[in-house]
Amino acid sequence: MDNYSFERLNKYNLKHLVTLYKNAFNIDIDEEDLKKKYNTKLFGLDYVGFLAISKDNIPAAYYGVFPILCSCNKIKVLCAQSGDTMTHKDHRGKGLFIELAKRTYELAKNNGVHFIFGFPNDSSYPGFVRKLDWKHVDDINMYSIKVSTIPLAKIVKKTLFLTPIYSLFVKFIFLFYEKSHKGFENSLSADGYDSILHDDSFFSYKSYHPSYFLKIKKKIVWLKIDGRLWIGDIEISSWEEFNSIIKSLKILACMVGANEIHFHTSPNTKYNNYMSKSAVTFNGGDLGGLV
């Protein structure tokens, strides 16, 4: 590691992530968007991550986590979600991921983070489990509902110049729906499980990415359209209410040209049981872990 220096992420070196996103993933990302994404001060802690900088002052790698509050036995607890992991193509295979992760976990622990969870892809999974001692506690179920419509949302996602026109079209469709100006407090603790606390602070933070709160069948639905219609959460509902909401969302998806509705939930929860009655499921091997 003598060929690298290590810096905690901050608002001044955040620009290095723009370079890494482009090199590692070929993604052009705006620094202002990153500032919003990393602004987790409302949870009491921000910029929990480290950069590796090479001797020639090139950002070589980054690993960090996003602080957030969860409900554990109905008590608010600070935890963090494992977040962006990226390594410059010229600096891979040199142990930077493990080094950065260890530094990040120590920083998190020293600042009151009780545990870290995450959902790594297949390539990252072995490193988390074998080298960082993560525990695989459960899988996340992904439900996909097919909708018969022209897939405008997918076309626009691949053809960026159409985005402004499509956005106006979506806003026009949403004029016919009642909107909520804030979210709602949902906790899976009602099912006997601890969960990320979905409260005003959570929804305020998540607003860095365009999303909507629509009233569907008198219940608030948090959703976004990004190639598909993604359901973030639904206000606590009975099976009859939930089923009616899903039917209404199919109509909405059809109108905005989203030929799929996606919803993620943990096994054995109320909404998982509901979705299994009305959608096709794909089990993801997503990792949940503790440090």
PDB file of C-alpha atoms in Angstrom:
ATOM      1  CA  MET A   1       0.000   0.000   0.000  1.00  0.00           C
ATOM      2  CA  ASP A   2       3.071   2.267  -0.071  1.00  0.00           C
ATOM      3  CA  ASN A   3       2.117   3.480  -3.538  1.00  0.00           C
ATOM      4  CA  TYR A   4      -1.125   5.037  -2.273  1.00  0.00           C
ATOM      5  CA  SER A   5      -2.336   7.658   0.151  1.00  0.00           C
ATOM      6  CA  PHE A   6      -5.767   7.412   1.770  1.00  0.00           C
ATOM      7  CA  GLU A   7      -8.218  10.274   2.279  1.00  0.00           C
ATOM      8  CA  ARG A   8     -11.594  10.367   3.965  1.00  0.00           C
ATOM      9  CA  LEU A   9     -14.206  11.523   1.480  1.00  0.00           C
ATOM     10  CA  ASN A  10     -15.284  15.167   1.869  1.00  0.00           C
ATOM     11  CA  LYS A  11     -16.932  17.909  -0.154  1.00  0.00           C
ATOM     12  CA  TYR A  12     -13.568  19.005  -1.532  1.00  0.00           C
ATOM     13  CA  ASN A  13     -12.333  15.668  -2.883  1.00  0.00           C
ATOM     14  CA  LEU A  14     -15.778  14.466  -3.990  1.00  0.00           C
ATOM     15  CA  LYS A  15     -14.760  15.428  -7.547  1.00  0.00           C
ATOM     16  CA  HIS A  16     -12.520  12.330  -7.618  1.00  0.00           C
ATOM     17  CA  LEU A  17     -15.640  10.146  -7.644  1.00  0.00           C
ATOM     18  CA  VAL A  18     -16.672  11.732 -10.951  1.00  0.00           C
ATOM     19  CA  THR A  19     -13.396  10.461 -12.435  1.00  0.00           C
ATOM     20  CA  LEU A  20     -13.806   7.005 -10.908  1.00  0.00           C
ATOM     21  CA  TYR A  21     -17.420   6.613 -12.073  1.00  0.00           C
ATOM     22  CA  LYS A  22     -16.313   7.333 -15.634  1.00  0.00           C
ATOM     23  CA  ASN A  23     -13.277   5.051 -15.579  1.00  0.00           C
ATOM     24  CA  ALA A  24     -14.761   2.136 -13.615  1.00  0.00           C
ATOM     25  CA  PHE A  25     -18.329   2.111 -14.984  1.00  0.00           C
ATOM     26  CA  ASN A  26     -18.243   4.454 -17.994  1.00  0.00           C
ATOM     27  CA  ILE A  27     -20.917   6.539 -16.258  1.00  0.00           C
ATOM     28  CA  ASP A  28     -20.998  10.318 -16.511  1.00  0.00           C
ATOM     29  CA  ILE A  29     -22.186  11.669 -13.188  1.00  0.00           C
ATOM     30  CA  ASP A  30     -22.629  15.256 -12.055  1.00  0.00           C
ATOM     31  CA  GLU A  31     -20.752  16.403  -8.967  1.00  0.00           C
ATOM     32  CA  GLU A  32     -23.832  18.272  -7.741  1.00  0.00           C
ATOM     33  CA  ASP A  33     -25.822  15.026  -7.827  1.00  0.00           C
ATOM     34  CA  LEU A  34     -23.107  13.347  -5.784  1.00  0.00           C
ATOM     35  CA  LYS A  35     -23.270  16.123  -3.186  1.00  0.00           C
ATOM     36  CA  LYS A  36     -26.971  15.401  -2.725  1.00  0.00           C
ATOM     37  CA  LYS A  37     -26.391  11.651  -2.569  1.00  0.00           C
ATOM     38  CA  TYR A  38     -23.702  11.968   0.100  1.00  0.00           C
ATOM     39  CA  ASN A  39     -25.542  14.586   2.156  1.00  0.00           C
ATOM     40  CA  THR A  40     -26.609  12.333   5.027  1.00  0.00           C
ATOM     41  CA  LYS A  41     -26.197  14.948   7.771  1.00  0.00           C
ATOM     42  CA  LEU A  42     -29.849  14.651   8.757  1.00  0.00           C
ATOM     43  CA  PHE A  43     -29.004  11.170  10.087  1.00  0.00           C
ATOM     44  CA  GLY A  44     -26.150  12.644  12.152  1.00  0.00           C
ATOM     45  CA  LEU A  45     -23.167  11.595  10.021  1.00  0.00           C
ATOM     46  CA  ASP A  46     -21.921  12.118   6.473  1.00  0.00           C
ATOM     47  CA  TYR A  47     -18.985  11.301   4.173  1.00  0.00           C
ATOM     48  CA  VAL A  48     -18.256   7.874   5.655  1.00  0.00           C
ATOM     49  CA  GLY A  49     -15.805   6.472   3.147  1.00  0.00           C
ATOM     50  CA  PHE A  50     -12.223   6.559   1.902  1.00  0.00           C
ATOM     51  CA  LEU A  51     -10.421   7.307  -1.359  1.00  0.00           C
ATOM     52  CA  ALA A  52      -7.144   5.746  -2.421  1.00  0.00           C
ATOM     53  CA  ILE A  53      -4.943   8.206  -4.317  1.00  0.00           C
ATOM     54  CA  SER A  54      -1.970   6.991  -6.366  1.00  0.00           C
ATOM     55  CA  LYS A  55       1.483   8.608  -6.263  1.00  0.00           C
ATOM     56  CA  ASP A  56       0.730  10.415  -9.520  1.00  0.00           C
ATOM     57  CA  ASN A  57      -2.397  11.921  -7.883  1.00  0.00           C
ATOM     58  CA  ILE A  58      -4.894   9.713  -9.734  1.00  0.00           C
ATOM     59  CA  PRO A  59      -7.986   8.549  -7.786  1.00  0.00           C
ATOM     60  CA  ALA A  60      -7.411   4.798  -7.701  1.00  0.00           C
ATOM     61  CA  ALA A  61     -10.371   3.466  -5.711  1.00  0.00           C
ATOM     62  CA  TYR A  62     -13.211   4.328  -3.367  1.00  0.00           C
ATOM     63  CA  TYR A  63     -15.363   2.526  -0.835  1.00  0.00           C
ATOM     64  CA  GLY A  64     -17.956   4.024   1.474  1.00  0.00           C
ATOM     65  CA  VAL A  65     -21.217   3.553   3.317  1.00  0.00           C
ATOM     66  CA  PHE A  66     -24.369   5.658   3.712  1.00  0.00           C
ATOM     67  CA  PRO A  67     -25.529   6.329   7.303  1.00  0.00           C
ATOM     68  CA  ILE A  68     -29.237   5.839   7.913  1.00  0.00           C
ATOM     69  CA  LEU A  69     -31.610   5.180  10.809  1.00  0.00           C
ATOM     70  CA  CYS A  70     -33.308   1.873  11.441  1.00  0.00           C
ATOM     71  CA  SER A  71     -35.962   0.684  13.840  1.00  0.00           C
ATOM     72  CA  CYS A  72     -34.695  -2.070  16.166  1.00  0.00           C
ATOM     73  CA  ASN A  73     -37.291  -3.174  18.663  1.00  0.00           C
ATOM     74  CA  LYS A  74     -38.978   0.174  17.947  1.00  0.00           C
ATOM     75  CA  ILE A  75     -35.837   2.071  18.995  1.00  0.00           C
ATOM     76  CA  LYS A  76     -34.018   4.345  16.513  1.00  0.00           C
ATOM     77  CA  VAL A  77     -30.520   3.040  15.817  1.00  0.00           C
ATOM     78  CA  LEU A  78     -27.828   4.476  13.521  1.00  0.00           C
ATOM     79  CA  CYS A  79     -26.685   1.972  10.910  1.00  0.00           C
ATOM     80  CA  ALA A  80     -25.284   2.307   7.387  1.00  0.00           C
ATOM     81  CA  GLN A  81     -25.778   0.783   3.967  1.00  0.00           C
ATOM     82  CA  SER A  82     -22.704  -0.363   2.082  1.00  0.00           C
ATOM     83  CA  GLY A  83     -22.572   1.912  -0.929  1.00  0.00           C
ATOM     84  CA  ASP A  84     -20.367   2.851  -3.841  1.00  0.00           C
ATOM     85  CA  THR A  85     -17.433   0.529  -4.541  1.00  0.00           C
ATOM     86  CA  MET A  86     -15.217   1.396  -7.493  1.00  0.00           C
ATOM     87  CA  THR A  87     -11.646   0.857  -8.609  1.00  0.00           C
ATOM     88  CA  HIS A  88      -9.759   2.473 -11.480  1.00  0.00           C
ATOM     89  CA  LYS A  89      -9.009  -0.048 -14.250  1.00  0.00           C
ATOM     90  CA  ASP A  90      -5.245   0.450 -13.813  1.00  0.00           C
ATOM     91  CA  HIS A  91      -5.339  -0.223 -10.080  1.00  0.00           C
ATOM     92  CA  ARG A  92      -7.383  -3.401  -9.761  1.00  0.00           C
ATOM     93  CA  GLY A  93      -6.121  -6.553  -8.057  1.00  0.00           C
ATOM     94  CA  LYS A  94      -3.995  -4.629  -5.537  1.00  0.00           C
ATOM     95  CA  GLY A  95      -6.086  -5.101  -2.416  1.00  0.00           C
ATOM     96  CA  LEU A  96      -7.487  -1.577  -2.370  1.00  0.00           C
ATOM     97  CA  PHE A  97     -11.101  -2.669  -1.840  1.00  0.00           C
ATOM     98  CA  ILE A  98     -10.263  -4.557   1.355  1.00  0.00           C
ATOM     99  CA  GLU A  99      -8.025  -1.788   2.693  1.00  0.00           C
ATOM    100  CA  LEU A 100     -10.636   0.904   2.043  1.00  0.00           C
ATOM    101  CA  ALA A 101     -13.437  -1.206   3.512  1.00  0.00           C
ATOM    102  CA  LYS A 102     -11.537  -1.801   6.775  1.00  0.00           C
ATOM    103  CA  ARG A 103     -10.768   1.909   7.133  1.00  0.00           C
ATOM    104  CA  THR A 104     -14.406   2.768   6.433  1.00  0.00           C
ATOM    105  CA  TYR A 105     -15.767   0.265   8.960  1.00  0.00           C
ATOM    106  CA  GLU A 106     -13.428   1.597  11.658  1.00  0.00           C
ATOM    107  CA  LEU A 107     -14.557   5.163  10.919  1.00  0.00           C
ATOM    108  CA  ALA A 108     -18.211   4.108  11.059  1.00  0.00           C
ATOM    109  CA  LYS A 109     -17.747   2.235  14.346  1.00  0.00           C
ATOM    110  CA  ASN A 110     -15.970   5.189  15.946  1.00  0.00           C
ATOM    111  CA  ASN A 111     -18.864   7.465  14.965  1.00  0.00           C
ATOM    112  CA  GLY A 112     -21.668   5.417  16.477  1.00  0.00           C
ATOM    113  CA  VAL A 113     -22.722   3.198  13.557  1.00  0.00           C
ATOM    114  CA  HIS A 114     -24.036  -0.035  15.098  1.00  0.00           C
ATOM    115  CA  PHE A 115     -23.978  -2.232  12.002  1.00  0.00           C
ATOM    116  CA  ILE A 116     -23.595  -2.133   8.221  1.00  0.00           C
ATOM    117  CA  PHE A 117     -25.735  -3.988   5.711  1.00  0.00           C
ATOM    118  CA  GLY A 118     -25.487  -4.311   1.962  1.00  0.00           C
ATOM    119  CA  PHE A 119     -26.581  -5.940  -1.282  1.00  0.00           C
ATOM    120  CA  PRO A 120     -23.405  -6.734  -3.263  1.00  0.00           C
ATOM    121  CA  ASN A 121     -23.394  -8.137  -6.772  1.00  0.00           C
ATOM    122  CA  ASP A 122     -21.991 -11.563  -7.610  1.00  0.00           C
ATOM    123  CA  SER A 123     -18.452 -10.270  -8.151  1.00  0.00           C
ATOM    124  CA  SER A 124     -18.318  -8.393  -4.821  1.00  0.00           C
ATOM    125  CA  TYR A 125     -20.022 -11.058  -2.713  1.00  0.00           C
ATOM    126  CA  PRO A 126     -16.990 -13.350  -2.177  1.00  0.00           C
ATOM    127  CA  GLY A 127     -14.838 -10.445  -0.979  1.00  0.00           C
ATOM    128  CA  PHE A 128     -17.407  -9.333   1.591  1.00  0.00           C
ATOM    129  CA  VAL A 129     -17.923 -12.827   2.993  1.00  0.00           C
ATOM    130  CA  ARG A 130     -14.430 -14.326   2.820  1.00  0.00           C
ATOM    131  CA  LYS A 131     -12.249 -11.308   3.511  1.00  0.00           C
ATOM    132  CA  LEU A 132     -14.464  -8.958   5.512  1.00  0.00           C
ATOM    133  CA  ASP A 133     -16.394 -11.543   7.592  1.00  0.00           C
ATOM    134  CA  TRP A 134     -19.868 -10.472   6.519  1.00  0.00           C
ATOM    135  CA  LYS A 135     -22.750 -12.773   7.391  1.00  0.00           C
ATOM    136  CA  HIS A 136     -25.356 -13.711   4.795  1.00  0.00           C
ATOM    137  CA  VAL A 137     -28.566 -13.329   6.754  1.00  0.00           C
ATOM    138  CA  ASP A 138     -31.269 -13.320   4.074  1.00  0.00           C
ATOM    139  CA  ASP A 139     -32.132 -12.758   0.425  1.00  0.00           C
ATOM    140  CA  ILE A 140     -34.251  -9.942  -0.942  1.00  0.00           C
ATOM    141  CA  ASN A 141     -37.165 -10.984  -3.131  1.00  0.00           C
ATOM    142  CA  MET A 142     -37.697  -8.994  -6.304  1.00  0.00           C
ATOM    143  CA  TYR A 143     -41.188  -9.075  -7.763  1.00  0.00           C
ATOM    144  CA  SER A 144     -41.828  -8.108 -11.363  1.00  0.00           C
ATOM    145  CA  ILE A 145     -45.277  -7.482 -12.798  1.00  0.00           C
ATOM    146  CA  LYS A 146     -45.537  -7.379 -16.588  1.00  0.00           C
ATOM    147  CA  VAL A 147     -47.709  -4.687 -18.144  1.00  0.00           C
ATOM    148  CA  SER A 148     -48.972  -4.672 -21.744  1.00  0.00           C
ATOM    149  CA  THR A 149     -47.942  -1.284 -23.127  1.00  0.00           C
ATOM    150  CA  ILE A 150     -45.483   0.377 -25.482  1.00  0.00           C
ATOM    151  CA  PRO A 151     -42.198   0.392 -23.469  1.00  0.00           C
ATOM    152  CA  LEU A 152     -41.662   4.145 -23.645  1.00  0.00           C
ATOM    153  CA  ALA A 153     -39.838   4.226 -20.305  1.00  0.00           C
ATOM    154  CA  LYS A 154     -37.189   1.760 -21.508  1.00  0.00           C
ATOM    155  CA  ILE A 155     -36.804   3.535 -24.852  1.00  0.00           C
ATOM    156  CA  VAL A 156     -36.278   6.890 -23.124  1.00  0.00           C
ATOM    157  CA  LYS A 157     -33.713   5.417 -20.711  1.00  0.00           C
ATOM    158  CA  LYS A 158     -31.606   4.392 -23.712  1.00  0.00           C
ATOM    159  CA  THR A 159     -32.273   7.604 -25.662  1.00  0.00           C
ATOM    160  CA  LEU A 160     -31.423  10.452 -23.317  1.00  0.00           C
ATOM    161  CA  PHE A 161     -32.420  13.312 -25.606  1.00  0.00           C
ATOM    162  CA  LEU A 162     -36.046  12.187 -25.198  1.00  0.00           C
ATOM    163  CA  THR A 163     -35.889  12.515 -21.411  1.00  0.00           C
ATOM    164  CA  PRO A 164     -37.185  16.128 -21.120  1.00  0.00           C
ATOM    165  CA  ILE A 165     -40.186  15.395 -23.345  1.00  0.00           C
ATOM    166  CA  TYR A 166     -40.973  12.150 -21.535  1.00  0.00           C
ATOM    167  CA  SER A 167     -40.675  13.867 -18.141  1.00  0.00           C
ATOM    168  CA  LEU A 168     -43.280  16.423 -19.194  1.00  0.00           C
ATOM    169  CA  PHE A 169     -45.525  13.598 -20.411  1.00  0.00           C
ATOM    170  CA  VAL A 170     -45.234  11.776 -17.055  1.00  0.00           C
ATOM    171  CA  LYS A 171     -46.001  14.975 -15.136  1.00  0.00           C
ATOM    172  CA  PHE A 172     -49.094  15.458 -17.297  1.00  0.00           C
ATOM    173  CA  ILE A 173     -50.323  11.933 -16.494  1.00  0.00           C
ATOM    174  CA  PHE A 174     -49.699  12.535 -12.790  1.00  0.00           C
ATOM    175  CA  LEU A 175     -51.944  15.598 -12.891  1.00  0.00           C
ATOM    176  CA  PHE A 176     -54.838  13.142 -12.741  1.00  0.00           C
ATOM    177  CA  TYR A 177     -53.607  11.704  -9.444  1.00  0.00           C
ATOM    178  CA  GLU A 178     -53.735  13.214  -5.976  1.00  0.00           C
ATOM    179  CA  LYS A 179     -50.251  13.862  -4.638  1.00  0.00           C
ATOM    180  CA  SER A 180     -48.873  13.866  -1.128  1.00  0.00           C
ATOM    181  CA  HIS A 181     -46.287  16.496  -0.224  1.00  0.00           C
ATOM    182  CA  LYS A 182     -44.543  14.219   2.233  1.00  0.00           C
ATOM    183  CA  GLY A 183     -44.063  10.544   2.830  1.00  0.00           C
ATOM    184  CA  PHE A 184     -45.387   8.286   5.520  1.00  0.00           C
ATOM    185  CA  GLU A 185     -43.903   6.319   8.368  1.00  0.00           C
ATOM    186  CA  ASN A 186     -43.762   2.654   7.509  1.00  0.00           C
ATOM    187  CA  SER A 187     -41.872   0.145   9.557  1.00  0.00           C
ATOM    188  CA  LEU A 188     -41.657  -3.588   8.986  1.00  0.00           C
ATOM    189  CA  SER A 189     -41.542  -3.844  12.773  1.00  0.00           C
ATOM    190  CA  ALA A 190     -45.289  -4.197  12.423  1.00  0.00           C
ATOM    191  CA  ASP A 191     -44.495  -7.620  10.939  1.00  0.00           C
ATOM    192  CA  GLY A 192     -42.179  -8.472  13.793  1.00  0.00           C
ATOM    193  CA  TYR A 193     -39.033  -7.472  11.912  1.00  0.00           C
ATOM    194  CA  ASP A 194     -36.558  -4.655  12.383  1.00  0.00           C
ATOM    195  CA  SER A 195     -36.241  -2.367   9.373  1.00  0.00           C
ATOM    196  CA  ILE A 196     -34.949   0.846   7.901  1.00  0.00           C
ATOM    197  CA  LEU A 197     -37.045   3.649   9.341  1.00  0.00           C
ATOM    198  CA  HIS A 198     -39.171   5.200   6.604  1.00  0.00           C
ATOM    199  CA  ASP A 199     -39.923   8.574   8.155  1.00  0.00           C
ATOM    200  CA  ASP A 200     -39.769  12.228   7.059  1.00  0.00           C
ATOM    201  CA  SER A 201     -35.963  12.310   7.296  1.00  0.00           C
ATOM    202  CA  PHE A 202     -35.650   9.194   5.151  1.00  0.00           C
ATOM    203  CA  PHE A 203     -37.925  10.512   2.427  1.00  0.00           C
ATOM    204  CA  SER A 204     -36.310  13.943   2.546  1.00  0.00           C
ATOM    205  CA  TYR A 205     -32.910  12.371   1.907  1.00  0.00           C
ATOM    206  CA  LYS A 206     -34.179  10.095  -0.847  1.00  0.00           C
ATOM    207  CA  SER A 207     -35.555  13.125  -2.722  1.00  0.00           C
ATOM    208  CA  TYR A 208     -32.106  13.582  -4.309  1.00  0.00           C
ATOM    209  CA  HIS A 209     -33.435  11.139  -6.926  1.00  0.00           C
ATOM    210  CA  PRO A 210     -36.686  12.124  -8.681  1.00  0.00           C
ATOM    211  CA  SER A 211     -39.572  10.209  -7.154  1.00  0.00           C
ATOM    212  CA  TYR A 212     -43.252  10.749  -6.415  1.00  0.00           C
ATOM    213  CA  PHE A 213     -45.785  10.288  -3.645  1.00  0.00           C
ATOM    214  CA  LEU A 214     -49.148   9.514  -5.198  1.00  0.00           C
ATOM    215  CA  LYS A 215     -52.388   8.652  -3.456  1.00  0.00           C
ATOM    216  CA  ILE A 216     -53.684   5.415  -4.910  1.00  0.00           C
ATOM    217  CA  LYS A 217     -56.929   4.068  -3.437  1.00  0.00           C
ATOM    218  CA  LYS A 218     -56.521   6.458  -0.473  1.00  0.00           C
ATOM    219  CA  LYS A 219     -53.059   5.103   0.339  1.00  0.00           C
ATOM    220  CA  ILE A 220     -49.733   6.830  -0.390  1.00  0.00           C
ATOM    221  CA  VAL A 221     -47.426   5.043  -2.827  1.00  0.00           C
ATOM    222  CA  TRP A 222     -43.785   6.064  -3.147  1.00  0.00           C
ATOM    223  CA  LEU A 223     -42.590   5.362  -6.674  1.00  0.00           C
ATOM    224  CA  LYS A 224     -40.241   6.389  -9.429  1.00  0.00           C
ATOM    225  CA  ILE A 225     -40.042   5.760 -13.168  1.00  0.00           C
ATOM    226  CA  ASP A 226     -36.609   4.806 -14.412  1.00  0.00           C
ATOM    227  CA  GLY A 227     -36.937   2.427 -17.338  1.00  0.00           C
ATOM    228  CA  ARG A 228     -39.634   0.697 -15.287  1.00  0.00           C
ATOM    229  CA  LEU A 229     -42.101   1.707 -12.613  1.00  0.00           C
ATOM    230  CA  TRP A 230     -40.336   1.064  -9.305  1.00  0.00           C
ATOM    231  CA  ILE A 231     -42.353   0.832  -6.080  1.00  0.00           C
ATOM    232  CA  GLY A 232     -40.293   2.132  -3.168  1.00  0.00           C
ATOM    233  CA  ASP A 233     -42.941   1.589  -0.516  1.00  0.00           C
ATOM    234  CA  ILE A 234     -46.684   1.532   0.037  1.00  0.00           C
ATOM    235  CA  GLU A 235     -48.453   2.913   3.079  1.00  0.00           C
ATOM    236  CA  ILE A 236     -49.518   0.110   5.420  1.00  0.00           C
ATOM    237  CA  SER A 237     -52.481  -1.639   3.787  1.00  0.00           C
ATOM    238  CA  SER A 238     -54.678  -4.683   4.115  1.00  0.00           C
ATOM    239  CA  TRP A 239     -54.530  -7.389   1.443  1.00  0.00           C
ATOM    240  CA  GLU A 240     -57.705  -6.081  -0.193  1.00  0.00           C
ATOM    241  CA  GLU A 241     -56.323  -2.521  -0.278  1.00  0.00           C
ATOM    242  CA  PHE A 242     -52.922  -3.695  -1.507  1.00  0.00           C
ATOM    243  CA  ASN A 243     -54.404  -5.791  -4.297  1.00  0.00           C
ATOM    244  CA  SER A 244     -56.538  -2.867  -5.435  1.00  0.00           C
ATOM    245  CA  ILE A 245     -53.474  -0.573  -5.390  1.00  0.00           C
ATOM    246  CA  ILE A 246     -51.494  -2.992  -7.570  1.00  0.00           C
ATOM    247  CA  LYS A 247     -54.311  -3.112 -10.105  1.00  0.00           C
ATOM    248  CA  SER A 248     -54.385   0.701 -10.217  1.00  0.00           C
ATOM    249  CA  LEU A 249     -50.591   0.826 -10.604  1.00  0.00           C
ATOM    250  CA  LYS A 250     -50.856  -1.461 -13.633  1.00  0.00           C
ATOM    251  CA  ILE A 251     -53.142   1.104 -15.243  1.00  0.00           C
ATOM    252  CA  LEU A 252     -50.737   3.910 -14.346  1.00  0.00           C
ATOM    253  CA  ALA A 253     -47.773   1.950 -15.732  1.00  0.00           C
ATOM    254  CA  CYS A 254     -49.668   1.360 -18.954  1.00  0.00           C
ATOM    255  CA  MET A 255     -50.359   5.089 -19.365  1.00  0.00           C
ATOM    256  CA  VAL A 256     -46.730   6.141 -18.798  1.00  0.00           C
ATOM    257  CA  GLY A 257     -45.323   3.376 -20.992  1.00  0.00           C
ATOM    258  CA  ALA A 258     -43.693   1.271 -18.261  1.00  0.00           C
ATOM    259  CA  ASN A 259     -44.037  -2.383 -19.244  1.00  0.00           C
ATOM    260  CA  GLU A 260     -42.767  -3.640 -15.872  1.00  0.00           C
ATOM    261  CA  ILE A 261     -43.480  -2.850 -12.232  1.00  0.00           C
ATOM    262  CA  HIS A 262     -40.735  -3.818  -9.774  1.00  0.00           C
ATOM    263  CA  PHE A 263     -40.936  -4.189  -6.016  1.00  0.00           C
ATOM    264  CA  HIS A 264     -38.317  -5.465  -3.555  1.00  0.00           C
ATOM    265  CA  THR A 265     -39.162  -6.821  -0.115  1.00  0.00           C
ATOM    266  CA  SER A 266     -37.786  -9.142   2.535  1.00  0.00           C
ATOM    267  CA  PRO A 267     -39.100 -12.701   2.864  1.00  0.00           C
ATOM    268  CA  ASN A 268     -41.795 -13.474   5.450  1.00  0.00           C
ATOM    269  CA  THR A 269     -43.047  -9.889   5.608  1.00  0.00           C
ATOM    270  CA  LYS A 270     -46.634  -8.863   5.015  1.00  0.00           C
ATOM    271  CA  TYR A 271     -45.902  -7.290   1.627  1.00  0.00           C
ATOM    272  CA  ASN A 272     -43.866 -10.290   0.518  1.00  0.00           C
ATOM    273  CA  ASN A 273     -46.870 -12.495   1.201  1.00  0.00           C
ATOM    274  CA  TYR A 274     -49.108 -10.047  -0.640  1.00  0.00           C
ATOM    275  CA  MET A 275     -46.824  -9.847  -3.688  1.00  0.00           C
ATOM    276  CA  SER A 276     -46.446 -13.600  -3.924  1.00  0.00           C
ATOM    277  CA  LYS A 277     -50.181 -13.753  -4.565  1.00  0.00           C
ATOM    278  CA  SER A 278     -50.169 -11.289  -7.445  1.00  0.00           C
ATOM    279  CA  ALA A 279     -46.783 -11.244  -9.211  1.00  0.00           C
ATOM    280  CA  VAL A 280     -43.926 -13.283 -10.616  1.00  0.00           C
ATOM    281  CA  THR A 281     -40.986 -13.466  -8.258  1.00  0.00           C
ATOM    282  CA  PHE A 282     -37.245 -13.610  -8.914  1.00  0.00           C
ATOM    283  CA  ASN A 283     -35.100 -14.426  -5.914  1.00  0.00           C
ATOM    284  CA  GLY A 284     -31.992 -12.253  -5.922  1.00  0.00           C
ATOM    285  CA  GLY A 285     -28.957 -13.635  -3.914  1.00  0.00           C
ATOM    286  CA  ASP A 286     -28.578 -10.273  -2.282  1.00  0.00           C
ATOM    287  CA  LEU A 287     -26.439 -10.142   0.831  1.00  0.00           C
ATOM    288  CA  GLY A 288     -27.382  -8.714   4.168  1.00  0.00           C
ATOM    289  CA  GLY A 289     -24.512  -8.406   6.625  1.00  0.00           C
ATOM    290  CA  LEU A 290     -23.326  -7.199  10.004  1.00  0.00           C
ATOM    291  CA  VAL A 291     -19.968  -5.787  11.140  1.00  0.00           C
TER     292      VAL A 291
END
